[in-house]
mmCIF file with all atom_site columns, C-alpha atoms and ligand atoms in Angstrom:
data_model
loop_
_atom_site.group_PDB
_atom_site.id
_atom_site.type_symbol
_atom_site.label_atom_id
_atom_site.label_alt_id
_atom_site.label_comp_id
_atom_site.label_asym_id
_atom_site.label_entity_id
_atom_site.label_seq_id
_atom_site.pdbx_PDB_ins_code
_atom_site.Cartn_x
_atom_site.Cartn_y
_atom_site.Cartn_z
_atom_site.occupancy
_atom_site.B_iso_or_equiv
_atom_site.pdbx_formal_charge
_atom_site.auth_seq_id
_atom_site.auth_comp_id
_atom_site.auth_asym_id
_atom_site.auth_atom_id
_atom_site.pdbx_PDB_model_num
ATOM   1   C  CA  . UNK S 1 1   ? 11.086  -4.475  -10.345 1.00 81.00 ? 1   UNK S CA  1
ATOM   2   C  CA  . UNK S 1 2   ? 8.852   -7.377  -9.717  1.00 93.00 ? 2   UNK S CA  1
ATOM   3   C  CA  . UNK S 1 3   ? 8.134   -8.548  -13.673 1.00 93.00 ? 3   UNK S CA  1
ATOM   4   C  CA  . UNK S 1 4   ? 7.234   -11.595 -12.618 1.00 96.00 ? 4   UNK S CA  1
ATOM   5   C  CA  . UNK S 1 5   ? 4.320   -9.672  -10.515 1.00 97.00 ? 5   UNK S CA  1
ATOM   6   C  CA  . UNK S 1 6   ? 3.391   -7.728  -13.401 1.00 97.00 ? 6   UNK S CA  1
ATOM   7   C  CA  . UNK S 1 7   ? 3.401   -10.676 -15.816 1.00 97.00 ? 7   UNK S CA  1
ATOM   8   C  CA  . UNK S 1 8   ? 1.118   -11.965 -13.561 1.00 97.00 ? 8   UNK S CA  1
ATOM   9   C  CA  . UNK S 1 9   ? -1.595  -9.420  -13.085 1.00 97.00 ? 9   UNK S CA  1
ATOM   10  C  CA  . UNK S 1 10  ? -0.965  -8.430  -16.818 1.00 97.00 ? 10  UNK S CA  1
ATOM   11  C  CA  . UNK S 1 11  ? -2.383  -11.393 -17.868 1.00 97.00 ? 11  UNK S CA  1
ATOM   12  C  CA  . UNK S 1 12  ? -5.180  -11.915 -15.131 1.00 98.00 ? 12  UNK S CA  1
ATOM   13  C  CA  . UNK S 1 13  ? -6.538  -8.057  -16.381 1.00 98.00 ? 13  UNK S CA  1
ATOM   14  C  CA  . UNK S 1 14  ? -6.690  -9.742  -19.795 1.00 97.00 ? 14  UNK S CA  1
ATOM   15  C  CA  . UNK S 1 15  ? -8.483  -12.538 -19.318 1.00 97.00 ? 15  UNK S CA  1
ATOM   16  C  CA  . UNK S 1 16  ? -10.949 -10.606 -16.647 1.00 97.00 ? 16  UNK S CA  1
ATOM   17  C  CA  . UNK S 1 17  ? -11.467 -7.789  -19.538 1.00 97.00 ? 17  UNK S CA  1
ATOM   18  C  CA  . UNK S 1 18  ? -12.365 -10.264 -21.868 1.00 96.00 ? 18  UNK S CA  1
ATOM   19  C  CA  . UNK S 1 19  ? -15.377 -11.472 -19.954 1.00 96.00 ? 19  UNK S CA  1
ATOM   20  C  CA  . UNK S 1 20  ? -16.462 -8.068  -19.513 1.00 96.00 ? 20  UNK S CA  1
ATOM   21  C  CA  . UNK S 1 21  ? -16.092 -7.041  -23.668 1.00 96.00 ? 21  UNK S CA  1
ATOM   22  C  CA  . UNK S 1 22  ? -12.962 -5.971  -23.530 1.00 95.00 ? 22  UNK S CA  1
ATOM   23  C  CA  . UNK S 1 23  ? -13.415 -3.103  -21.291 1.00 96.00 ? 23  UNK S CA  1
ATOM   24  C  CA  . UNK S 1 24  ? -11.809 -2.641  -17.372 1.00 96.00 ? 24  UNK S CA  1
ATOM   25  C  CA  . UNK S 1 25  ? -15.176 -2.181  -15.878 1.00 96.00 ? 25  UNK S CA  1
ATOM   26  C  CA  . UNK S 1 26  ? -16.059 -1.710  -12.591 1.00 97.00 ? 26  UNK S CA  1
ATOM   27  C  CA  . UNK S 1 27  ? -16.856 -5.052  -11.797 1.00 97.00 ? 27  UNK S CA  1
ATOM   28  C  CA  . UNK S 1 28  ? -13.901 -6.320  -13.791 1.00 96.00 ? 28  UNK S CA  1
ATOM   29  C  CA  . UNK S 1 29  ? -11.669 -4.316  -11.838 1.00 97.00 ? 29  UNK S CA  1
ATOM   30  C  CA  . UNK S 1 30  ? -13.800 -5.362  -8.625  1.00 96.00 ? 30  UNK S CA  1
ATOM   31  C  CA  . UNK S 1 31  ? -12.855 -9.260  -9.352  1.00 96.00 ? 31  UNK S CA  1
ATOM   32  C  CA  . UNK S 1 32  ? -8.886  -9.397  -9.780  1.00 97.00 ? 32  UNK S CA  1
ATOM   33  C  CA  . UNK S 1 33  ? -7.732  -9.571  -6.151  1.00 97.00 ? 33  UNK S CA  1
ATOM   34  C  CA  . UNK S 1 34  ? -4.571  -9.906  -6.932  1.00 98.00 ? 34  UNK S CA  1
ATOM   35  C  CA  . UNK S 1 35  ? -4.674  -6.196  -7.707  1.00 98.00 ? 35  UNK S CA  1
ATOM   36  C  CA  . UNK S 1 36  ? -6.003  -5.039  -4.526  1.00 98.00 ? 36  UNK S CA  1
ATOM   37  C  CA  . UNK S 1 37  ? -2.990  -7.468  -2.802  1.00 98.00 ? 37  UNK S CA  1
ATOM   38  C  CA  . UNK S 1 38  ? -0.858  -5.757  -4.482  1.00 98.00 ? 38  UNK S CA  1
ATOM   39  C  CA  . UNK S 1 39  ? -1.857  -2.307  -4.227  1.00 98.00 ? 39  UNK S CA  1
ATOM   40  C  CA  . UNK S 1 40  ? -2.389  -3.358  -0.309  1.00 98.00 ? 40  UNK S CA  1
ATOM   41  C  CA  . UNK S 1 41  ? 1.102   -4.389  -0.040  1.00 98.00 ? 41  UNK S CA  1
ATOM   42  C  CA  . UNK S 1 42  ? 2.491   -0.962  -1.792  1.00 98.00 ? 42  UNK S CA  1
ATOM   43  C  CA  . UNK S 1 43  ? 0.439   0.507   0.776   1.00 98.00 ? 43  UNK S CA  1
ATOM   44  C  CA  . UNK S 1 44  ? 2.261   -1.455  3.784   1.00 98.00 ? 44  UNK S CA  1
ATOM   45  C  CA  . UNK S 1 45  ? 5.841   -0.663  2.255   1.00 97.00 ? 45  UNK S CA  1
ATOM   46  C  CA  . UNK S 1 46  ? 4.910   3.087   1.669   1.00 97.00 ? 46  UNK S CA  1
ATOM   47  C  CA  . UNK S 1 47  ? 2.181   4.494   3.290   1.00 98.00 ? 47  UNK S CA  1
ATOM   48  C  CA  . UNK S 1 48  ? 1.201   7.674   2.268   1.00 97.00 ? 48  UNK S CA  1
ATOM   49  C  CA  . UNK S 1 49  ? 0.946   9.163   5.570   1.00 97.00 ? 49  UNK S CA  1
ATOM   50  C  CA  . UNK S 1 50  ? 3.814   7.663   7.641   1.00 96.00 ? 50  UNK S CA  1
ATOM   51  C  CA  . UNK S 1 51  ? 2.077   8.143   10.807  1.00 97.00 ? 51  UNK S CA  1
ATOM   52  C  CA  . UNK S 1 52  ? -0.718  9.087   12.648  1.00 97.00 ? 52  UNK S CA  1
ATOM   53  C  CA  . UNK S 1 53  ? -1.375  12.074  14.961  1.00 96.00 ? 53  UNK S CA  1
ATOM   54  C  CA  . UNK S 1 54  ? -3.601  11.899  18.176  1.00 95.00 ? 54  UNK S CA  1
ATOM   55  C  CA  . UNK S 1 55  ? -3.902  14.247  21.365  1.00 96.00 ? 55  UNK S CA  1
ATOM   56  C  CA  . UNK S 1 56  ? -4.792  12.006  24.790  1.00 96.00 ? 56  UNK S CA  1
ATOM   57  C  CA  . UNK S 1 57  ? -8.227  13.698  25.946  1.00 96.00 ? 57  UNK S CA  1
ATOM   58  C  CA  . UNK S 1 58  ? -7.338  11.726  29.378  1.00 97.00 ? 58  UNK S CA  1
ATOM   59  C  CA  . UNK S 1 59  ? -4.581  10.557  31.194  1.00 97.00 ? 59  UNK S CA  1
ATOM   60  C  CA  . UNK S 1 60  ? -3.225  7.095   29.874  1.00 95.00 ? 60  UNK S CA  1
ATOM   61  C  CA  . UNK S 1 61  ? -1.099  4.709   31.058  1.00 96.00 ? 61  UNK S CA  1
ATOM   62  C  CA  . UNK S 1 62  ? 0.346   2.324   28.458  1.00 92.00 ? 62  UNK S CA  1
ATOM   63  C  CA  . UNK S 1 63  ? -0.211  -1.118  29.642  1.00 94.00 ? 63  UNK S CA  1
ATOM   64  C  CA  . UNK S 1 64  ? 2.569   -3.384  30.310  1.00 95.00 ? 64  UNK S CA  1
ATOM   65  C  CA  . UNK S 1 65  ? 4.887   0.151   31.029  1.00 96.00 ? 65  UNK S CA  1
ATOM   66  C  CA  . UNK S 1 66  ? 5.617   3.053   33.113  1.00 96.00 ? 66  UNK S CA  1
ATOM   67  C  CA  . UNK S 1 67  ? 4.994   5.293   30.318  1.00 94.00 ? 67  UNK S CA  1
ATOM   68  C  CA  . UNK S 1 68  ? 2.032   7.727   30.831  1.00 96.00 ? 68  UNK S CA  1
ATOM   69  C  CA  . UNK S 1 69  ? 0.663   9.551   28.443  1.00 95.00 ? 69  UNK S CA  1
ATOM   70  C  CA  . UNK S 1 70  ? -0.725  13.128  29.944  1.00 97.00 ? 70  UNK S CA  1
ATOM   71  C  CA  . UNK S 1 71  ? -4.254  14.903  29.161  1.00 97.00 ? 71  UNK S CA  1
ATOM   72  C  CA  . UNK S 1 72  ? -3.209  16.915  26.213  1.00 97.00 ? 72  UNK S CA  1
ATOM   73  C  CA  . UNK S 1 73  ? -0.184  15.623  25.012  1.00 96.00 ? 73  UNK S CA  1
ATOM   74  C  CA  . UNK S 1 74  ? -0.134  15.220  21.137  1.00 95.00 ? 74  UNK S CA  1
ATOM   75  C  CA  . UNK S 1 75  ? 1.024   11.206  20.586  1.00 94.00 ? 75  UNK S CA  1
ATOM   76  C  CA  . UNK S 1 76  ? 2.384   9.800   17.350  1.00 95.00 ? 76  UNK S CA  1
ATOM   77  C  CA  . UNK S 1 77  ? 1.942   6.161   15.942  1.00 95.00 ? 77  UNK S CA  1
ATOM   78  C  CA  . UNK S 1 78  ? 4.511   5.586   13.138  1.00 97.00 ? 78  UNK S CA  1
ATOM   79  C  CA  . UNK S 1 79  ? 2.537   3.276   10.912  1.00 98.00 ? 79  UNK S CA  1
ATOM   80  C  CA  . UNK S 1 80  ? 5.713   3.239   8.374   1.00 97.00 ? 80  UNK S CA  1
ATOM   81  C  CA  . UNK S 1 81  ? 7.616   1.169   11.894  1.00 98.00 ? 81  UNK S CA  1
ATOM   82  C  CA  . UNK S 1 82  ? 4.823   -1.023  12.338  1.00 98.00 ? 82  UNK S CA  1
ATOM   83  C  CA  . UNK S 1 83  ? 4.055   -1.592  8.911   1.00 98.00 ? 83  UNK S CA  1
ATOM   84  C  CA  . UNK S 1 84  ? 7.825   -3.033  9.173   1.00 98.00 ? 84  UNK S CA  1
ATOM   85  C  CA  . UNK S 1 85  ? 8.346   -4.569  11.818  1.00 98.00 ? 85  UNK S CA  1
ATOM   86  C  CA  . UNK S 1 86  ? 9.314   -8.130  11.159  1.00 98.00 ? 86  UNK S CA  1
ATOM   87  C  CA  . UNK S 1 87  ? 7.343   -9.563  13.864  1.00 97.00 ? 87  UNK S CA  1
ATOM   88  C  CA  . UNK S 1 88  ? 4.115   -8.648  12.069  1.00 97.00 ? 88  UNK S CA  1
ATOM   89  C  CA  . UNK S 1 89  ? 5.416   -8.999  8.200   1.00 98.00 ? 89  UNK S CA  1
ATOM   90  C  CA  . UNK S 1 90  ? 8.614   -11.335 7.825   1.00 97.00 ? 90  UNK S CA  1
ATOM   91  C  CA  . UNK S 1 91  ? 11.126  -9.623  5.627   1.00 98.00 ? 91  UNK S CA  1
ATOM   92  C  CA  . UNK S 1 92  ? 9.696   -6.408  5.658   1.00 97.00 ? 92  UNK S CA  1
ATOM   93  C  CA  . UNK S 1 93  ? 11.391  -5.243  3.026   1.00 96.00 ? 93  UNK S CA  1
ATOM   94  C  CA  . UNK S 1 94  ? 10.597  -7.621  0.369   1.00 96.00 ? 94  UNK S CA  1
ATOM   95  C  CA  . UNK S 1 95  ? 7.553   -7.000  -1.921  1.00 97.00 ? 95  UNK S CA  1
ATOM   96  C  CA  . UNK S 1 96  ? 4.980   -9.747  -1.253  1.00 97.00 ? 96  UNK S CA  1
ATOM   97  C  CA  . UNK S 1 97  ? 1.346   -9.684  -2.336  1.00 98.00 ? 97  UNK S CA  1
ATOM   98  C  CA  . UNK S 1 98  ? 0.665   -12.877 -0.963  1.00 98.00 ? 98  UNK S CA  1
ATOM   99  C  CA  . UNK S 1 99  ? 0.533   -11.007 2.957   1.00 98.00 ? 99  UNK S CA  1
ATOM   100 C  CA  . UNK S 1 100 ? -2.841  -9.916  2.095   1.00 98.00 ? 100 UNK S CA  1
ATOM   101 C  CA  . UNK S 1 101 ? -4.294  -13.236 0.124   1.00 98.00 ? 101 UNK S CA  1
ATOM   102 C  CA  . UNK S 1 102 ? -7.601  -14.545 1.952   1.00 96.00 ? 102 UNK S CA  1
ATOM   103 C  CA  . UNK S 1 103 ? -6.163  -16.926 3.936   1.00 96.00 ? 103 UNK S CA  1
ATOM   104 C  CA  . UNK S 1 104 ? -2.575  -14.757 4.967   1.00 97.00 ? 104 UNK S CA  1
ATOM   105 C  CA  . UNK S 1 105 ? -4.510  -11.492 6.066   1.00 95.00 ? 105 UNK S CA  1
ATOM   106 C  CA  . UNK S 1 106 ? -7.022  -12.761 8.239   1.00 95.00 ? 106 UNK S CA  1
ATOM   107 C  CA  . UNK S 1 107 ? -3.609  -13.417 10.345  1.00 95.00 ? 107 UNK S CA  1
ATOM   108 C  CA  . UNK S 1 108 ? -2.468  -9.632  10.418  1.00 97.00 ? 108 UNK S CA  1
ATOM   109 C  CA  . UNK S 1 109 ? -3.000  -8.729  14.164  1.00 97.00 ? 109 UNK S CA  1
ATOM   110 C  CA  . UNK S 1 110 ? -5.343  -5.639  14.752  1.00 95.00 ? 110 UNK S CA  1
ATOM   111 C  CA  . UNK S 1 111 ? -3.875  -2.296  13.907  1.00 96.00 ? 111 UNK S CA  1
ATOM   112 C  CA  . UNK S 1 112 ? -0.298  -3.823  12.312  1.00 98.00 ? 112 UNK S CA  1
ATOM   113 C  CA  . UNK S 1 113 ? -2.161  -2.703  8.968   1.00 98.00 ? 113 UNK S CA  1
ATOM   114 C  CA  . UNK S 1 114 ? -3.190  0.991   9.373   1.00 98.00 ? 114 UNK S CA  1
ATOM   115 C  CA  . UNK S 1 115 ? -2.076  3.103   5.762   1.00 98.00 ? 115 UNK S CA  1
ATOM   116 C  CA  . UNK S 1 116 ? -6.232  4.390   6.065   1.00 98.00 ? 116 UNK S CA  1
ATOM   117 C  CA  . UNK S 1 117 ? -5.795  5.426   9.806   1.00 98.00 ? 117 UNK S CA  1
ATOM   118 C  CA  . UNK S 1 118 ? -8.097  3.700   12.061  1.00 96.00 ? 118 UNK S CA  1
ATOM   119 C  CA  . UNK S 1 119 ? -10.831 4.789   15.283  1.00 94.00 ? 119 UNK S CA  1
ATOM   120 C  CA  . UNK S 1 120 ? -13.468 7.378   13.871  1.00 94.00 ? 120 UNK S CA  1
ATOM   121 C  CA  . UNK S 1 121 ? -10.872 8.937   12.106  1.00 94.00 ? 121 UNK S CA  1
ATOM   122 C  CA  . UNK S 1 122 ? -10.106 6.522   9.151   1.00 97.00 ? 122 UNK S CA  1
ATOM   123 C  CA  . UNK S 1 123 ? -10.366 7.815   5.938   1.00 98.00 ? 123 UNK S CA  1
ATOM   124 C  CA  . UNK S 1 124 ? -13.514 8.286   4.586   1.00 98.00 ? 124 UNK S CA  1
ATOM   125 C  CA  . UNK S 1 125 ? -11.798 7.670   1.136   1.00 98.00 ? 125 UNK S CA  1
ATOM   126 C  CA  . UNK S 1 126 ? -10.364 4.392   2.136   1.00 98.00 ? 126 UNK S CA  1
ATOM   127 C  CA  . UNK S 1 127 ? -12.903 2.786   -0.901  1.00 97.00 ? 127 UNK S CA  1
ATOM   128 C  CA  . UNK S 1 128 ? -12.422 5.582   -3.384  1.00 98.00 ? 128 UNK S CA  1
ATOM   129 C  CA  . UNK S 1 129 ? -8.351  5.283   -2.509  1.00 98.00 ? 129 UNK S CA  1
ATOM   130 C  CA  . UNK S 1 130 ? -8.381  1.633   -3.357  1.00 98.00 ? 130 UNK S CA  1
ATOM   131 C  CA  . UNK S 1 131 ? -10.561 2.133   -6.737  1.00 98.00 ? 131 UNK S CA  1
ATOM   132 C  CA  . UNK S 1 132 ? -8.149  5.216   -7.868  1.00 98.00 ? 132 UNK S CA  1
ATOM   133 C  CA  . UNK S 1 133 ? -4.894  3.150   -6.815  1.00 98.00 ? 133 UNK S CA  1
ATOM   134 C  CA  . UNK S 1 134 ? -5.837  -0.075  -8.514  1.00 98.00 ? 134 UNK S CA  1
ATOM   135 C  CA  . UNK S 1 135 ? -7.179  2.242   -11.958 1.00 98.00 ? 135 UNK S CA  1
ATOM   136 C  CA  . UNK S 1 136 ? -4.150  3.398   -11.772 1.00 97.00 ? 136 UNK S CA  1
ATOM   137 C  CA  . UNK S 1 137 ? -2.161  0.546   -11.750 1.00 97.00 ? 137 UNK S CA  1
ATOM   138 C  CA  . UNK S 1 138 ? -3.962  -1.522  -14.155 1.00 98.00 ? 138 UNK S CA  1
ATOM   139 C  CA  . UNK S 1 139 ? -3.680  1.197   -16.882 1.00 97.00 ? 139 UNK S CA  1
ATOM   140 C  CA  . UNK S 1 140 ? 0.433   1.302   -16.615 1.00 97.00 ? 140 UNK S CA  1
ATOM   141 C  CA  . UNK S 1 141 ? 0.598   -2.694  -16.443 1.00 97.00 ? 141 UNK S CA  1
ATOM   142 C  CA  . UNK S 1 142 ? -2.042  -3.346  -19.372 1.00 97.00 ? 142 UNK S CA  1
ATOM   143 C  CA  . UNK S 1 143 ? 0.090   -0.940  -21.303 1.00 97.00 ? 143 UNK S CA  1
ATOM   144 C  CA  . UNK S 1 144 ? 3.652   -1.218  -19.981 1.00 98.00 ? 144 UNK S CA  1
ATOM   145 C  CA  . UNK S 1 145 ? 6.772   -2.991  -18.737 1.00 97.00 ? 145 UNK S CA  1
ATOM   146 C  CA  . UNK S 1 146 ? 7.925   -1.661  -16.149 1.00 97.00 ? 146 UNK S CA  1
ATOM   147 C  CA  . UNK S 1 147 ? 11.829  -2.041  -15.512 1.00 96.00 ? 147 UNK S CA  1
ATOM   148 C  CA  . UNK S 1 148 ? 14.551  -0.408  -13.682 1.00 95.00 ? 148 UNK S CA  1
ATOM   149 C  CA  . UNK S 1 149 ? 17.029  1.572   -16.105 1.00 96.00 ? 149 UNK S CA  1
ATOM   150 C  CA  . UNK S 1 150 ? 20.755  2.679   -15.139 1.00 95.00 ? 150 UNK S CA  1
ATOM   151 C  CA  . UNK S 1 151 ? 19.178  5.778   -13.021 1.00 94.00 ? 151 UNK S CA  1
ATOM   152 C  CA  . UNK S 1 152 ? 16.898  3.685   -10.806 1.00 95.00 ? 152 UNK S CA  1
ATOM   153 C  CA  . UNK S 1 153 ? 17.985  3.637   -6.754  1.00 92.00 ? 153 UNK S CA  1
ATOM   154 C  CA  . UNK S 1 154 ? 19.366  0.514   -5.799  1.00 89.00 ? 154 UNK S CA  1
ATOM   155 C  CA  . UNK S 1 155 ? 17.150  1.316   -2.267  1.00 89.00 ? 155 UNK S CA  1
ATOM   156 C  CA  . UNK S 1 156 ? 14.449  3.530   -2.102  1.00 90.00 ? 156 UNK S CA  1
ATOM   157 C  CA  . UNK S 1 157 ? 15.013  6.911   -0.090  1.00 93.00 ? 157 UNK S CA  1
ATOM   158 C  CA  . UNK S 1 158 ? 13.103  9.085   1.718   1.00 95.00 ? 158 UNK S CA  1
ATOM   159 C  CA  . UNK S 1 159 ? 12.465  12.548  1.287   1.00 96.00 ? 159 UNK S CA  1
ATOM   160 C  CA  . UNK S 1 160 ? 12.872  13.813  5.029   1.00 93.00 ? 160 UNK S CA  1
ATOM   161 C  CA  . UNK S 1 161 ? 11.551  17.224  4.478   1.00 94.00 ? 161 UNK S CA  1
ATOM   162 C  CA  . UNK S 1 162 ? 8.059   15.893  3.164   1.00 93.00 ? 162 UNK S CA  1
ATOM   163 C  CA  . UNK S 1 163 ? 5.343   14.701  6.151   1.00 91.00 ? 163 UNK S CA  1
ATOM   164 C  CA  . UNK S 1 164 ? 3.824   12.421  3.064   1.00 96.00 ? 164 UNK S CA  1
ATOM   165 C  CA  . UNK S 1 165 ? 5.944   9.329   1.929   1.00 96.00 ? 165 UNK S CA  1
ATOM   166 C  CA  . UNK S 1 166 ? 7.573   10.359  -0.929  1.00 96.00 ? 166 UNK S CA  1
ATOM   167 C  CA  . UNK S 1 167 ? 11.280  8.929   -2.316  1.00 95.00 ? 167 UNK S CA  1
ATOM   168 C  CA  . UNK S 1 168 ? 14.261  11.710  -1.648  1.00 94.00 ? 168 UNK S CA  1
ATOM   169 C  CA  . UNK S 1 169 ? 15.636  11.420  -5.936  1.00 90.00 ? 169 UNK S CA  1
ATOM   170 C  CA  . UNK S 1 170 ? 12.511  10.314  -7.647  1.00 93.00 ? 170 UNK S CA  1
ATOM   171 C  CA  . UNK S 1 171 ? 12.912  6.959   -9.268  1.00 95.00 ? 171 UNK S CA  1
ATOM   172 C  CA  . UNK S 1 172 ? 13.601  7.100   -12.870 1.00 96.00 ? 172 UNK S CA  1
ATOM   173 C  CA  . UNK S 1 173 ? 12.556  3.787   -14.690 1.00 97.00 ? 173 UNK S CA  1
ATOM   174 C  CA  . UNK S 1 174 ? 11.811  2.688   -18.256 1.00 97.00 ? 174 UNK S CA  1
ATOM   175 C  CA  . UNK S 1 175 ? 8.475   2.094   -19.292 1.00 97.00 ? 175 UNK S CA  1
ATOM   176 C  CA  . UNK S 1 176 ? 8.625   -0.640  -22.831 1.00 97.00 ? 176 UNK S CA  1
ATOM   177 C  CA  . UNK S 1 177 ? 5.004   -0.472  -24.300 1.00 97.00 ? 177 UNK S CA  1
ATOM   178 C  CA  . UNK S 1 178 ? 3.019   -3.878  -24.164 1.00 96.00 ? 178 UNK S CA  1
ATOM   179 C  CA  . UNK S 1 179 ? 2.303   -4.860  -28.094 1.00 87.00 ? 179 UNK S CA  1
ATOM   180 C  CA  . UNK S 1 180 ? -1.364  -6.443  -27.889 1.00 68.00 ? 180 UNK S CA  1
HETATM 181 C  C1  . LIG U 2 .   ? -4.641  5.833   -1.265  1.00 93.02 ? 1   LIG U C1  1
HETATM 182 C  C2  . LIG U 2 .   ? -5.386  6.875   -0.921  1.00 93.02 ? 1   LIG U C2  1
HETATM 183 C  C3  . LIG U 2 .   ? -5.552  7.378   0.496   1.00 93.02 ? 1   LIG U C3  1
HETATM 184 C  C4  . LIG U 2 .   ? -4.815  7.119   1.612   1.00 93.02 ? 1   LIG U C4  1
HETATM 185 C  C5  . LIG U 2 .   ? -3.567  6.226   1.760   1.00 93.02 ? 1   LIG U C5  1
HETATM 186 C  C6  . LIG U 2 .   ? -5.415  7.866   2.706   1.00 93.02 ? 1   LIG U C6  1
HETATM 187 C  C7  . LIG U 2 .   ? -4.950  7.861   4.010   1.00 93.02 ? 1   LIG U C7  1
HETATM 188 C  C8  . LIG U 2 .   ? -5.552  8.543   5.053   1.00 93.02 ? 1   LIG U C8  1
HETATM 189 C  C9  . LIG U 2 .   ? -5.077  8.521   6.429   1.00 93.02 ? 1   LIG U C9  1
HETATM 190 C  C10 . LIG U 2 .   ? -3.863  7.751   6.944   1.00 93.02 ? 1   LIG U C10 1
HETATM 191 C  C11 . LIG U 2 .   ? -5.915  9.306   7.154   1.00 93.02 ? 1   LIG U C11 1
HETATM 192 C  C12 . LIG U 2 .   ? -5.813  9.585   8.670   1.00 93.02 ? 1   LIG U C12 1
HETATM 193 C  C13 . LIG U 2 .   ? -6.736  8.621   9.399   1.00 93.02 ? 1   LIG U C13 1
HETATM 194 C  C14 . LIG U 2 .   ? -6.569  8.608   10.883  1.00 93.02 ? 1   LIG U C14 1
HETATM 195 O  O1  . LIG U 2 .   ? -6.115  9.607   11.472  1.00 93.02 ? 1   LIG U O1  1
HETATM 196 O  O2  . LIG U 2 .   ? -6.895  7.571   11.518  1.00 93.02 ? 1   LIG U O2  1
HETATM 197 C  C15 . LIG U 2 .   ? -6.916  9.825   6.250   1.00 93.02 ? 1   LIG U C15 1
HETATM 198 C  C16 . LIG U 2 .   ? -7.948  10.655  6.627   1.00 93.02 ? 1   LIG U C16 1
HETATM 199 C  C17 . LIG U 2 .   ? -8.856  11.193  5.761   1.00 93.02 ? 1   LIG U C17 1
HETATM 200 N  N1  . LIG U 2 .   ? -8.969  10.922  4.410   1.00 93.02 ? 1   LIG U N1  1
HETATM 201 FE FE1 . LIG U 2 .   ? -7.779  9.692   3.335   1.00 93.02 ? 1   LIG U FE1 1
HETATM 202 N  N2  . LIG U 2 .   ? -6.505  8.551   2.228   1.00 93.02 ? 1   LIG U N2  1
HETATM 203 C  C18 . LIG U 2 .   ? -6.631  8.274   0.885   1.00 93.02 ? 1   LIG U C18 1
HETATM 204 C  C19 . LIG U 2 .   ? -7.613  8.717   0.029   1.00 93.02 ? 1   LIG U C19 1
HETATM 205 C  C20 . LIG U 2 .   ? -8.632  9.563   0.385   1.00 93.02 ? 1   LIG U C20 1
HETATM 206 C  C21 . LIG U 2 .   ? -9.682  10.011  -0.505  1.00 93.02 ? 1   LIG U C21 1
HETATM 207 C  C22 . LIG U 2 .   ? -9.821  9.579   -1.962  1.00 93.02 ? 1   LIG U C22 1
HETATM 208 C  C23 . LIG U 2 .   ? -10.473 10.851  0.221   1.00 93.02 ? 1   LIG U C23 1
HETATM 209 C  C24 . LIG U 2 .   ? -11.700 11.628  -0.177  1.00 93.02 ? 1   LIG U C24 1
HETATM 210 C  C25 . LIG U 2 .   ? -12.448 11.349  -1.211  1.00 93.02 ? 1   LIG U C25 1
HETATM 211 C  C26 . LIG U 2 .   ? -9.929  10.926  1.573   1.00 93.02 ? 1   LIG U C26 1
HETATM 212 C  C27 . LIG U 2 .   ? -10.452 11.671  2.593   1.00 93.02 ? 1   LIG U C27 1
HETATM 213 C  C28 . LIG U 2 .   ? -10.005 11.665  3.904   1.00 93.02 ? 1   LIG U C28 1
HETATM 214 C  C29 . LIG U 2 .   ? -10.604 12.451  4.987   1.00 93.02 ? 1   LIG U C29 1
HETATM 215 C  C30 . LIG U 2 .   ? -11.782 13.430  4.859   1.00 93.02 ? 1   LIG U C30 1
HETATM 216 C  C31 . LIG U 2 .   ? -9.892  12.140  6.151   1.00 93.02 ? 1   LIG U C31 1
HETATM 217 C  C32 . LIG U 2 .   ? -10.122 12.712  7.569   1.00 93.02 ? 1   LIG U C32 1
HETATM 218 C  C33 . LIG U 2 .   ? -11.028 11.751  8.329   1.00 93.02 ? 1   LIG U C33 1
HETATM 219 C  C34 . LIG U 2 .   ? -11.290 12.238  9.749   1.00 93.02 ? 1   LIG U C34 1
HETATM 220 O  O3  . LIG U 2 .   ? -10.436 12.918  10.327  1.00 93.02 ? 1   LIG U O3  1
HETATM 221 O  O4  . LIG U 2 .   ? -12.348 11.883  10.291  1.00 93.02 ? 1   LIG U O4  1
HETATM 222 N  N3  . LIG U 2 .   ? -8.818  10.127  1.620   1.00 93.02 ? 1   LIG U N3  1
HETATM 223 N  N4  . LIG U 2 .   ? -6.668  9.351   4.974   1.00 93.02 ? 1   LIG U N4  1
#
């Protein structure tokens, strides 16, 4: 359950809130990076919207392929896939913040990170998203421990009749309160 992750932030919240009077501010929220790394990196192993949805207004030929794409077809681009693939993020599947430090995700190639959409269709929310997300995270970590209890999936499932990213059993885990 990455605890060593949450010890982490846990205790850069703390020391940010105490610059700002205690309080999780705007700006103090604004300051931890870590936080948006990690809320980036939730976003690359389970992106809300799996993929996106386009229809070709022209005729298209991939390049590099035989594969043409005609006027009118509807075309899908799994962002869950590329958000996977190894040969953009090295072990996909582990949980790693440090993909989107400063220096690590200036190297993410164009369109390997996508949970926002991208073209003139990206979310308009994409700034909102990220302040909600990272609220929301920072309230269960300043006041919880998060850990896995005898319920939790060893690997997470999906449900296949949902369109959004959601996991197939829920995932039960144990939430111990932080004593300040
Ligand atoms: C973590 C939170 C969010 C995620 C992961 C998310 C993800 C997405 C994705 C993947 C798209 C499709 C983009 C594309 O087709 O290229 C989209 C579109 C959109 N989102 Fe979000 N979104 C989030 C939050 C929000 C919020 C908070 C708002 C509004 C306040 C919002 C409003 C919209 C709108 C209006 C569109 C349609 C844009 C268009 O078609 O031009 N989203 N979002």
């Amino acid at each position: 359950m990455n605890e060593d992750i949450q010890e982490q932030v846990r205790t850069l919240l703390q020391e940010t809130m105490q610059k700002h009077d205690g309080k999780l501010t705007y700006e103090a929220l604004q300051s931890v990076d870590y936080l948006d790394m990690i809320f980036s990196e939730t976003l690359r192993k389970y992106p809300v919207l799996p993929f996106l949805d386009r229809t070709c207004t022209k005729t298209y030929r991939v390049p590099g392929t035989d594969i043409v794409l005609d006027k009118g077809v509807f075309a899908f681009t799994s962002i869950l896939g590329i958000q996977r693939d190894p040969q953009y993020f090295p072990e996909p599947e582990r949980f790693d913040p440090e993909r989107f430090s400063d220096a690590n995700r200036r190297n993410i190639p164009s369109c390997c990170f996508m949970p926002f959409g991208e073209g003139p269709h990206k979310c308009v929310g994409l700034r909102l998203g990220y302040l909600q997300g990272k609220l929301g995270i920072a309230h269960i970590i300043l006041n919880y421990r998060v850990h896995p209890c005898a319920s939790t999936p060893a690997k997470m499932e999906f449900n296949l009749h949902s369109f959004l990213i959601s996991p197939r059993d829920g995932v039960p885990l144990k939430f111990t309160r932080v004593t300040k």
